[in-house]
Coordinates of C-alpha atoms in Angstrom, one line a residue:
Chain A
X1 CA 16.0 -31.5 22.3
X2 CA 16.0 -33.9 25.3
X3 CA 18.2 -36.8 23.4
X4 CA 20.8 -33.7 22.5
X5 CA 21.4 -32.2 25.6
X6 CA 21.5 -36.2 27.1
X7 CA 24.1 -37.5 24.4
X8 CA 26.5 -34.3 24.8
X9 CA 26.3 -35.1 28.6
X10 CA 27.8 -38.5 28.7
X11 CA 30.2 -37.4 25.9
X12 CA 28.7 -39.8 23.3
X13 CA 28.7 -37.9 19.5
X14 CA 26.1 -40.1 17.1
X15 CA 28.4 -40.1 14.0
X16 CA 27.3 -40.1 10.0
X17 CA 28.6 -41.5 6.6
X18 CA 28.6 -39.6 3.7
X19 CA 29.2 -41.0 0.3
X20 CA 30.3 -38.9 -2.6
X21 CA 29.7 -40.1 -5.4
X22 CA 33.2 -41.3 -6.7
X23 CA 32.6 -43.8 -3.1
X24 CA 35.1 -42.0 -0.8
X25 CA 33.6 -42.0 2.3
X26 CA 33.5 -39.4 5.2
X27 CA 32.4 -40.1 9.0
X28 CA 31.1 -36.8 10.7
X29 CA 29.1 -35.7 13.8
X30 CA 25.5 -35.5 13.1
X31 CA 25.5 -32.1 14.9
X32 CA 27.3 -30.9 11.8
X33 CA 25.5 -32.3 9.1
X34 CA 22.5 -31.0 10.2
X35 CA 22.9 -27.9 8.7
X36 CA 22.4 -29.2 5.4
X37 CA 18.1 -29.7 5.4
X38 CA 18.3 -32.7 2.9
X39 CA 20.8 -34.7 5.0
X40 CA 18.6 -33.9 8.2
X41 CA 15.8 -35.4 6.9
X42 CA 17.5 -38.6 6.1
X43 CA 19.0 -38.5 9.4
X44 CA 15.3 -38.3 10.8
X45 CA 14.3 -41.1 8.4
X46 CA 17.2 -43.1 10.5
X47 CA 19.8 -43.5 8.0
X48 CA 23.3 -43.2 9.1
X49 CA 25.1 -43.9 5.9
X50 CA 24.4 -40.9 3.1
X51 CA 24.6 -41.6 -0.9
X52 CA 25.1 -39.0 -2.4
X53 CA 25.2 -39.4 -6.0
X54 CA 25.4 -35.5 -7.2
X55 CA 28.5 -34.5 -5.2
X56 CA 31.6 -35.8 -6.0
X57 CA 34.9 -36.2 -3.7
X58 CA 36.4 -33.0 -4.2
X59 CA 32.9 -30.8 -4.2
X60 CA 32.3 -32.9 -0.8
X61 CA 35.5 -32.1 0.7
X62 CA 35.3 -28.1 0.2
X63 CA 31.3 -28.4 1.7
X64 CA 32.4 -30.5 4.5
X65 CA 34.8 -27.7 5.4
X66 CA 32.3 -25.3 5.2
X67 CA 30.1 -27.2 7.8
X68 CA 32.5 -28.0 9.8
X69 CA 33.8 -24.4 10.4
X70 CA 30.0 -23.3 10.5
X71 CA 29.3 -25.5 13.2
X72 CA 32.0 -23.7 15.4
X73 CA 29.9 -20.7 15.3
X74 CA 29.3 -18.7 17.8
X75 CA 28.8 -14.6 18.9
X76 CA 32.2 -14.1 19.4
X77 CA 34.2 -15.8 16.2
X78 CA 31.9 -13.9 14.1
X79 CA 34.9 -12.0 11.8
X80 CA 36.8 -15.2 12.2
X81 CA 33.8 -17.2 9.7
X82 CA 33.8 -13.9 8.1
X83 CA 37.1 -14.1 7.0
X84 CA 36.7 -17.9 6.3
X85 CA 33.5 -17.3 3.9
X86 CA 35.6 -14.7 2.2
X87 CA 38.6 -17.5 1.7
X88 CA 35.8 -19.6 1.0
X89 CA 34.8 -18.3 -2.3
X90 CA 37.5 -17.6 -4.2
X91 CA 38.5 -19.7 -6.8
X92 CA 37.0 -20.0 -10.4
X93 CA 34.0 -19.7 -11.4
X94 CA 33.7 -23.6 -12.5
X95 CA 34.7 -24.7 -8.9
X96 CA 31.8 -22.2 -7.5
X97 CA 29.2 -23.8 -10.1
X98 CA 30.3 -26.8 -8.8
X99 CA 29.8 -25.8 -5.3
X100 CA 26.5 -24.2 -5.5
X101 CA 25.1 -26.9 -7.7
X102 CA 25.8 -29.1 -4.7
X103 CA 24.4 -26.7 -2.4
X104 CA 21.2 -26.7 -4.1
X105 CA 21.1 -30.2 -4.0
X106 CA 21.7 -30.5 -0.3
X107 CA 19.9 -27.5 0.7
X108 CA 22.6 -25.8 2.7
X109 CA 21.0 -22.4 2.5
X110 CA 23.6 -20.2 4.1
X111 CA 26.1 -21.7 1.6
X112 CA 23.4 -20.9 -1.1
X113 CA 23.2 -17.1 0.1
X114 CA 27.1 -17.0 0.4
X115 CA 27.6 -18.8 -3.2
X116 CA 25.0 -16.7 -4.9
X117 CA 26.2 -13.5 -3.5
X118 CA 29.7 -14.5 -4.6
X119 CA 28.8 -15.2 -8.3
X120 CA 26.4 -12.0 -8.3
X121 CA 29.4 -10.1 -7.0
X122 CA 31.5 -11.5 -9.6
X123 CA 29.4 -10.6 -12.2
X124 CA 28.5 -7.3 -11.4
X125 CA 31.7 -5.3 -13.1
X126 CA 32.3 -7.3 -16.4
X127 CA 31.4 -6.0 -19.5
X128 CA 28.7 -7.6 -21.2
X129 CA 30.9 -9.4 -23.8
X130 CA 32.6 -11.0 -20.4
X131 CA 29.4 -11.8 -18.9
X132 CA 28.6 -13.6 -22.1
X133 CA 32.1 -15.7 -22.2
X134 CA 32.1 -16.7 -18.5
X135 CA 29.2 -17.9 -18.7
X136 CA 29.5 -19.9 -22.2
X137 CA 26.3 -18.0 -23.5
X138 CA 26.2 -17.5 -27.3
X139 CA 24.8 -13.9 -27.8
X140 CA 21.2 -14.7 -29.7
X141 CA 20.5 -11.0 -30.7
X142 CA 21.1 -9.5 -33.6
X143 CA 23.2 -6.3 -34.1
X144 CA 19.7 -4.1 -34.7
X145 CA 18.1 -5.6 -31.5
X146 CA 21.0 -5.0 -29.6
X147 CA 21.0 -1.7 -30.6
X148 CA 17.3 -1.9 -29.7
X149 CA 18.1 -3.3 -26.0
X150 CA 21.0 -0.6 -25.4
X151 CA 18.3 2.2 -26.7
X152 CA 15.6 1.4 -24.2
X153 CA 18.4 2.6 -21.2
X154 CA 21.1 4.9 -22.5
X155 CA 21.8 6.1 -19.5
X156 CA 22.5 2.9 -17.9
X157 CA 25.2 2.6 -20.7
X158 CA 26.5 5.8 -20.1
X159 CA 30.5 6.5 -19.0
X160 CA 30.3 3.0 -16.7
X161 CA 33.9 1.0 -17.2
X162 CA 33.0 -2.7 -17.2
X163 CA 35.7 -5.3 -16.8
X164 CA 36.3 -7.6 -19.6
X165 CA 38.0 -10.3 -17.7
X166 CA 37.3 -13.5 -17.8
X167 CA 38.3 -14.6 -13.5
Chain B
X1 CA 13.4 -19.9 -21.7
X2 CA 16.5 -21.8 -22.2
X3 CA 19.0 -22.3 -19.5
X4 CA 20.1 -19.4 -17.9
X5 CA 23.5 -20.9 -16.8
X6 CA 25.0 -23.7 -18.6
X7 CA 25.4 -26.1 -15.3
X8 CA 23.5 -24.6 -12.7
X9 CA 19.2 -24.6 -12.3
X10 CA 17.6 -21.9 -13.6
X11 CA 16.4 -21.6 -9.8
X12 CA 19.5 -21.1 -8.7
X13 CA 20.8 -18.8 -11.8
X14 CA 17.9 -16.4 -10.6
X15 CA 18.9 -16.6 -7.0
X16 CA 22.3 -15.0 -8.3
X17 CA 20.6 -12.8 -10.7
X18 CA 18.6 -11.2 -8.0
X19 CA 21.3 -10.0 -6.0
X20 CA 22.7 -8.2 -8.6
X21 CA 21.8 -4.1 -8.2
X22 CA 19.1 -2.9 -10.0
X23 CA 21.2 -0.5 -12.0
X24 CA 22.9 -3.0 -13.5
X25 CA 19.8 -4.8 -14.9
X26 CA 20.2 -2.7 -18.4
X27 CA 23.4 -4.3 -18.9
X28 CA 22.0 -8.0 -17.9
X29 CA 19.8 -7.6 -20.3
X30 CA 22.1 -7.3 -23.0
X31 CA 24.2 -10.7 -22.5
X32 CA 20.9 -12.7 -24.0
X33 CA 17.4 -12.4 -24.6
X34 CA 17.1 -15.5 -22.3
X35 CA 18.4 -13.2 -19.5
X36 CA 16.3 -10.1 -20.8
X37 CA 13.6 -12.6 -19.8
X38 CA 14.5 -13.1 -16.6
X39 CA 15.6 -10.2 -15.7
X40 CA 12.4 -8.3 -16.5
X41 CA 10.2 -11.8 -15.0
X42 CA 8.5 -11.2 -11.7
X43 CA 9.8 -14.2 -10.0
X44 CA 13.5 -12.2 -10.2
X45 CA 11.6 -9.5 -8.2
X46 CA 10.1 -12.1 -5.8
X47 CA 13.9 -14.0 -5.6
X48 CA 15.6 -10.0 -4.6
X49 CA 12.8 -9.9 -2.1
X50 CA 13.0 -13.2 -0.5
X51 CA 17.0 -13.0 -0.4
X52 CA 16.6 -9.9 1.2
X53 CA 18.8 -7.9 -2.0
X54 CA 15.6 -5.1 -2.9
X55 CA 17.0 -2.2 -2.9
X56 CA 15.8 1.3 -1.5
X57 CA 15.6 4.5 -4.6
X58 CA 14.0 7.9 -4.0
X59 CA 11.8 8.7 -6.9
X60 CA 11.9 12.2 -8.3
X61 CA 9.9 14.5 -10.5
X62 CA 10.5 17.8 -11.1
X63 CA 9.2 20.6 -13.1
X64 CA 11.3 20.1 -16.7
X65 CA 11.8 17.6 -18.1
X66 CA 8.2 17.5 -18.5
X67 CA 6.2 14.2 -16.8
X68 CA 9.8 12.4 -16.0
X69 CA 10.7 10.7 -13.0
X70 CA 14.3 9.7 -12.1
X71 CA 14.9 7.4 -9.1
X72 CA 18.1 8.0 -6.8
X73 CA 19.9 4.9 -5.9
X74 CA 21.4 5.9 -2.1
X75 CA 24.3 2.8 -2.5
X76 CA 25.7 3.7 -5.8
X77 CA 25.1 7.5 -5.7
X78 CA 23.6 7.5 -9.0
X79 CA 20.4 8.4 -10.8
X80 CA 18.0 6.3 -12.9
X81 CA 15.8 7.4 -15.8
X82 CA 12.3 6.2 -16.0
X83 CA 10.3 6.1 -19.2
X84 CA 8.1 9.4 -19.5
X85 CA 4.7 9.4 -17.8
X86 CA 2.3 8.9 -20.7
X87 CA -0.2 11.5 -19.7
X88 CA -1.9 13.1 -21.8
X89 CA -2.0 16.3 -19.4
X90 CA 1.2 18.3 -20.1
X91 CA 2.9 19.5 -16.8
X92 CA 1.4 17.1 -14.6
X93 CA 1.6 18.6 -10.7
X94 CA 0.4 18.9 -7.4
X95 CA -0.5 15.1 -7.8
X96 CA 0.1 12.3 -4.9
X97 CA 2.6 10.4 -5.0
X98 CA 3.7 7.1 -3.2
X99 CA 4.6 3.4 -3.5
X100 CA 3.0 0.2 -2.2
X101 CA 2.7 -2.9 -3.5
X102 CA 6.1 -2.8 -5.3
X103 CA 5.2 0.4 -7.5
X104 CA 5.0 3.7 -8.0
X105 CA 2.0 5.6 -7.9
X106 CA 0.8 8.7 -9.7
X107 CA -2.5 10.1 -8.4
X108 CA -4.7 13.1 -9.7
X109 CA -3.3 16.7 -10.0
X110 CA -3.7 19.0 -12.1
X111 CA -1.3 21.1 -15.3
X112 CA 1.1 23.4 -14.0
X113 CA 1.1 24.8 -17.8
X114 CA -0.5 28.3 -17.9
X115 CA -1.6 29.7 -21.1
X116 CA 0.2 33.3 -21.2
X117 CA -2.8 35.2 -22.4
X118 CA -5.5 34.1 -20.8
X119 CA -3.5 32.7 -17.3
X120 CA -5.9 29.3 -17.5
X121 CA -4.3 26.2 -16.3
X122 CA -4.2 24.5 -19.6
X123 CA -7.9 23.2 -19.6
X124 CA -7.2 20.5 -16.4
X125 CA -7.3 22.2 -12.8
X126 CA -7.5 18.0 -11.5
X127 CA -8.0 14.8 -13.0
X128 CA -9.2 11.3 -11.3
X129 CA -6.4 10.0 -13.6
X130 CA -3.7 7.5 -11.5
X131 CA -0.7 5.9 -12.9
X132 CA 1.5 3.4 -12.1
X133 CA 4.8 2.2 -12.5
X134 CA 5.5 -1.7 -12.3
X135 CA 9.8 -1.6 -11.8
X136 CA 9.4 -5.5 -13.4
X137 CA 7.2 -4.3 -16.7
X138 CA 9.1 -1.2 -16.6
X139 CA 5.9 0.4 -18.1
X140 CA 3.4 3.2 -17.0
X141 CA -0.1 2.0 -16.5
X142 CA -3.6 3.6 -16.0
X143 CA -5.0 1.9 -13.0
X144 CA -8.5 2.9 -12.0
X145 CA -9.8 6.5 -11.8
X146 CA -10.4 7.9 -8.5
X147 CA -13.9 8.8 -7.2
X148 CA -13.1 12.5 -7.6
X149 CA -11.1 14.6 -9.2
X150 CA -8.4 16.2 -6.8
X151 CA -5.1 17.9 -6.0
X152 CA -3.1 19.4 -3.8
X153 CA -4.8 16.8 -1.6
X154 CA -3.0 14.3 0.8
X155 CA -2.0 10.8 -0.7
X156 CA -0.4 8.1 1.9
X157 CA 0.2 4.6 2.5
X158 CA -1.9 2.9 5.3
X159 CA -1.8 -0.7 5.6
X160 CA -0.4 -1.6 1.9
X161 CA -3.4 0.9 0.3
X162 CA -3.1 4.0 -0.9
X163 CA -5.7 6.8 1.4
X164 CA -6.2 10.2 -0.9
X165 CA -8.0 13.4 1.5
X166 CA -8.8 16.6 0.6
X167 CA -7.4 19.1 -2.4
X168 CA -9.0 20.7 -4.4
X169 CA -11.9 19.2 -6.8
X170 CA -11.8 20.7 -11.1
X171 CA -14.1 23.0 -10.0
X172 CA -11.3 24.4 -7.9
X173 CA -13.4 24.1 -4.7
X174 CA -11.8 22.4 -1.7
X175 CA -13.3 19.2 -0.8
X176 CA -13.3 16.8 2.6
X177 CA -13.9 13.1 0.7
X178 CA -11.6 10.6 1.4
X179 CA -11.1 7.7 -0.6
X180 CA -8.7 4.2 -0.1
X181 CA -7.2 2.2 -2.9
X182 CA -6.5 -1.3 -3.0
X183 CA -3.6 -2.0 -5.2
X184 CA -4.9 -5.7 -5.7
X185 CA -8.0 -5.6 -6.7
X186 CA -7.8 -1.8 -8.5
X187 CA -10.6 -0.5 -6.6
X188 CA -11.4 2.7 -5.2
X189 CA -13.9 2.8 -2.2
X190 CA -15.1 5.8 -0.2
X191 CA -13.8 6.4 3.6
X192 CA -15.2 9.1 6.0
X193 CA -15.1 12.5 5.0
X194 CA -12.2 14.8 6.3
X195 CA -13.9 17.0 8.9
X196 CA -12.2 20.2 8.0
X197 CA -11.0 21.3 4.6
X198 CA -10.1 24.9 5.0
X199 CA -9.9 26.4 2.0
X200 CA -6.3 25.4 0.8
X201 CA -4.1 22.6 0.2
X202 CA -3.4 19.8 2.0
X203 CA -0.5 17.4 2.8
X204 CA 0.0 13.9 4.9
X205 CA 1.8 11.9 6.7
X206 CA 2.2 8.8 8.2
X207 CA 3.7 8.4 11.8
X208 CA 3.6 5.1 13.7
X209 CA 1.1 3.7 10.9
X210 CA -1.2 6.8 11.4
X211 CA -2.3 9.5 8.9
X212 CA -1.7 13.0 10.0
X213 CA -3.6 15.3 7.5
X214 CA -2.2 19.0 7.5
X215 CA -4.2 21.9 5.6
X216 CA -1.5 25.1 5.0
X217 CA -2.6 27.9 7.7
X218 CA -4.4 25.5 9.9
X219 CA -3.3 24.5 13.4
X220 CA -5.7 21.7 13.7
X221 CA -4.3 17.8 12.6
X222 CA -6.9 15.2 11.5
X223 CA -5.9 11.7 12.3
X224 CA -6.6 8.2 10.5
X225 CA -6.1 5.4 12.7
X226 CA -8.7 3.1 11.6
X227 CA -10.6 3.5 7.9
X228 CA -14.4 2.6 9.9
X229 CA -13.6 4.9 12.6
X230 CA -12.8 8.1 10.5
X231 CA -10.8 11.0 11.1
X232 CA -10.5 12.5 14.5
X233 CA -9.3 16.0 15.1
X234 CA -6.2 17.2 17.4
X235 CA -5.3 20.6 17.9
X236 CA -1.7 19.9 17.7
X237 CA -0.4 23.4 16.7
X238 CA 2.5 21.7 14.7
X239 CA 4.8 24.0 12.8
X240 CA 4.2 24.3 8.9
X241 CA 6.7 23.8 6.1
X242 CA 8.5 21.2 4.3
X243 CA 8.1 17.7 6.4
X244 CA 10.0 14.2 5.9
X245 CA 10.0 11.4 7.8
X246 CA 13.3 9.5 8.9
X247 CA 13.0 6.6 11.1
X248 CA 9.5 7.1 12.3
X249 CA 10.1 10.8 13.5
X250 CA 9.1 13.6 11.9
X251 CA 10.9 16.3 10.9
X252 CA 9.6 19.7 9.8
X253 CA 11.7 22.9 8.3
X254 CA 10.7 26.2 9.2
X255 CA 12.6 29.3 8.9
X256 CA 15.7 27.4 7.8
X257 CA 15.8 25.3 10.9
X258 CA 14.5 21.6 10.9
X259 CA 12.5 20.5 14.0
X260 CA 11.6 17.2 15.0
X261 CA 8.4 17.8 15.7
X262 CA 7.0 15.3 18.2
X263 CA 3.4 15.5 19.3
X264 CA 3.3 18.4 21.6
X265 CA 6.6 19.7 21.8
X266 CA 9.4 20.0 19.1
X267 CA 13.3 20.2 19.7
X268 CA 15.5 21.7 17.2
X269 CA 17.6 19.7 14.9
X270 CA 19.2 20.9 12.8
X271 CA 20.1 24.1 10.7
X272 CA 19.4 24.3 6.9
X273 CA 20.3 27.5 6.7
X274 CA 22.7 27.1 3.6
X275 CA 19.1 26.7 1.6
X276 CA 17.9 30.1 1.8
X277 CA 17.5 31.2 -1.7
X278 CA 16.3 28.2 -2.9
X279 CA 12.4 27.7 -2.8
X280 CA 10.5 24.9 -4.2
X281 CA 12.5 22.0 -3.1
X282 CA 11.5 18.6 -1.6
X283 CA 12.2 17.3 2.0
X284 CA 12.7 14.1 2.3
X285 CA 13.9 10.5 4.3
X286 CA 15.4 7.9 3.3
X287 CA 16.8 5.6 5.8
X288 CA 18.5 8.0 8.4
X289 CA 19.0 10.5 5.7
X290 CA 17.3 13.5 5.2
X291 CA 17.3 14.9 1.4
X292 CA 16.5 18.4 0.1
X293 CA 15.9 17.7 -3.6
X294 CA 16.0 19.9 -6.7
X295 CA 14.4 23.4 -6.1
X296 CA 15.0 26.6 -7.9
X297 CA 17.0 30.0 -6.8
X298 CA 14.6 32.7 -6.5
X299 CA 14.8 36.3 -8.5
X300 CA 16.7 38.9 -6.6
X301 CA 16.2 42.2 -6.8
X302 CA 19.3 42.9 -8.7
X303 CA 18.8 39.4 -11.0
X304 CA 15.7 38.3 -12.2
X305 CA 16.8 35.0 -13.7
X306 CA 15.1 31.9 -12.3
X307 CA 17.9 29.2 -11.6
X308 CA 16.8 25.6 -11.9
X309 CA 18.5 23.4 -9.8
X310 CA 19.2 19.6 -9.8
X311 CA 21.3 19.7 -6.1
X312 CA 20.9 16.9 -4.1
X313 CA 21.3 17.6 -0.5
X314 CA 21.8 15.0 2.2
X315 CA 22.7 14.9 5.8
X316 CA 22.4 11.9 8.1
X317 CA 20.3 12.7 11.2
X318 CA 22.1 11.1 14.7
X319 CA 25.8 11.4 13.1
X320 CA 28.6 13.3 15.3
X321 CA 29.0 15.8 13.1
X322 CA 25.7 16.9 11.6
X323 CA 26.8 18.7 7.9
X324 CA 24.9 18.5 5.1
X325 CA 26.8 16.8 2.0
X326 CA 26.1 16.9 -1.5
X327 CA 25.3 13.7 -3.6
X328 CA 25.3 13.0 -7.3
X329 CA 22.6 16.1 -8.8
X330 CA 19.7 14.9 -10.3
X331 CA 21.0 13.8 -14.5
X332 CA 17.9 15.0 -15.9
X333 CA 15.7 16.4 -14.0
X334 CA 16.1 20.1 -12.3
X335 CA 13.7 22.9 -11.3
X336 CA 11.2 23.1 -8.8
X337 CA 10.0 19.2 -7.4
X338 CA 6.5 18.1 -8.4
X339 CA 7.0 15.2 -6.5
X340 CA 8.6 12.9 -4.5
X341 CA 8.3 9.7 -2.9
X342 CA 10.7 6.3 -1.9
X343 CA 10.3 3.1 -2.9
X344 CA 11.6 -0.5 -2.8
X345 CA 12.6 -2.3 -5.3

């Protein structure tokens, strides 16, 4: 707390280097990296030059973005970062695997929660057969335990449209 | 289990699994039996719980179909269909009814089914039976019997356990035993006895994490505040009838009107007036709703058909304009409600 409030004082911003993975380097304020919980910890352990070997350039970039506009934060921006998060997660569904992958890996938990949300979101109107494709799942049941599965609940399978594409 | 989702953990494929809607599980379970496995595993319960996506259903039982609850999802405005109690006491009612521990509870009661030429209740006035439903199993169990056989008695939740007062034993004589529940261990122990029964049925409820036991026709309220201490008596004088509880307050209908009904003094509501013919519903809250469920229309002197209803009746307590609104009707069942009770999910 003390070495905070005495750094932003004189002006002075202790500055990080992450690593992606393909080498590209990016030089930050610690005050944003700090979000991410697996970062901090280095920090704490004193290192000021990250590896990280799971997250490559273009990952990196988008979740530096997100930090960066995170760290801006405050009561009265509040639809502003809404609008961002919402900007935030489109794109496909590889891109968001991607993303929360890396996420996971740096512990960035309110990336998690917006990630997670996002996919859930995602996958909440397709059709099963959709589900199954986006997701690269080879369907393991056969037709007279499918039949079995869709019993158990008929009226969960009742007059509900599902969407069968694939975005 | 394989992987759940080709790239990701299957950590993190549960931590998007659990915030999809509980309705939509059914159809989760379809894509692969890998996901039917996690979708029905209790660490997907614990994920929707610690990422703050459980969801909030009213659970239903009414008089046909026989022994079947449906649970009301508020968001969606649709109803869900749980497997048939497995009792092996047709017409199951005046039982308790209420949720703790992440499942619904069935407790005691008695049949409703009267055999037309001899008017006897279908050999089972009460039972100790109690049931539960486990949302992750999605299977009725039998958990442990209660000391005694009651019902019409009053069933709440006090400190994550289930408290059971009064009713009426098999021997249809009232009673004033008390007994608590501890959904953990599935043990029943005894508690202080009520000190009133008054010969008739009883009902509870909790306000600010007390039980407030009510027998019909009495004026007089017994209080649980602490299970050593036992009940203490107020003369409260609160009006009978139908009671819910929205946001801590209680509400209770009488004459059509709905009182909130604090401890000495009540203050009109608001008016139900539109529910006059119907008798045998259930009151109600569910966030800052108030619900009249199900019900029947009474015979009239000119008709003498009995008209079971599946209406679903809702208005939001503390909004501008304070009109009742009608949400999806029950899909299955209809008639007057048995019980009735909200849980999270």
């Amino acid at each position: 707390m003390a070495s905070s409030s005495s750094s932003s004082k004189t002006g002075l911003k202790k500055m990080l280097t992450l690593k992606s993975s393909d080498g590209d380097e990016f030089e930050l304020e610690e005050s944003i990296v700090i979000q991410c919980q697996t970062i901090k910890h280095m920090v704490e352990d004193g290192f000021s030059l990250i590896p990280l070997q799971n997250v490559d350039t273009k990952t990196l970039t988008k979740i530096i973005e997100y930090m960066k506009k995170h760290a801006e934060k405050t009561e009265s921006n509040k639809e502003e970062i809404k609008n961002f998060n919402k900007e935030f997660v489109k794109g496909s569904f590889d891109d968001q695997f991607e993303l929360v992958s890396a996420a996971n890996y740096l512990h960035i938990n309110g990336l998690m929660d917006l990630l997670c949300q996002s996919i859930a979101d995602r996958i909440n109107n397709k059709s099963v057969r959709a589900v199954r494709e986006i997701f690269n799942i080879s369907n393991d049941y056969t037709p007279d335990e499918e039949e079995k599965v869709r019993d158990e609940h008929k009226w969960a399978h009742e007059g509900g449209e599902f969407d069968e594409s694939l975005d | 289990m394989s992987v759940l989702i080709e790239g990701l953990p299957d950590a993190v494929a549960l931590r998007c699994l659990a915030r999809v809607p509980l309705y939509l599980h059914p159809k989760l379970e379809l894509v692969s039996h890998s996901w039917r496995a996690a979708i029905r595993s209790s660490e997907l319960f614990k994920a929707r719980k610690e990422v703050n996506s459980s969801e909030e259903f009213l659970c239903v039982c009414a008089f046909d179909p026989d022994n079947l609850w449906q649970l009301y999802d508020p968001m969606r405005d649709l109803w869900i269909t749980l497997p048939v109690l497995p009792s092996n006491i047709r017409h199951l009612a005046h039982f308790g009814v209420v949720s703790t521990a992440g499942k619904l509870f069935v407790l005691g009661g008695g049949s409703d089914a009267v055999d037309p030429l001899t008017g006897d209740q279908d050999g089972s006035f009460s039972t100790d039976e109690v049931w539960s439903y486990d949302p992750v199993t999605r299977e009725w169990s039998l958990c442990a019997s209660m000391i005694v056989p009651r019902a019409m008695f009053s069933c709440c939740v006090f400190d994550g356990k289930i408290v059971v007062a009064g009713g009426f034993t098999n021997c249809r004589k009232s009673i004033s035993r008390a007994e608590i529940y501890d959904p953990e261990n599935n043990v029943w122990d005894p508690i202080p006895d009520l000190h009133h029964t008054h010969n008739s049925a009883c009902s509870g409820v909790v306000i600010g994490g007390k039980i407030h036991v009510l027998h019909k026709g009495l004026s007089t309220v017994q209080v649980l505040e602490n299970v050593k201490q036992g009940w203490i008596v107020h003369e409260y004088g609160w009006l009978q009838g139908p009671m819910a509880v929205v946001k801590g307050e209680l509400y209770v209908m009488s004459h059509w009107l709905i009182y909130r009904q604090e401890r000495e003094t009540r203050k009109m509501a608001v008016s139900a007036s539109e529910f006059r013919r119907r008798i045998g519903f259930a009151m109600i809250g569910l966030g800052d709703d108030i619900y009249i469920v199900g019900g029947v229309i009474g015979p009239e002197r000119w008709n003498w058909d009995i008209k079971l209803l599946s209406d679903v009746d809702v208005l939001t307590l503390g909004s501008e304009r304070q009109v009742w609104r009608q949400v999806t009707p029950m899909t299955r069942c209809r008639g007057t409600v048995l019980g009735c009770t909200q849980i999270r999910i």
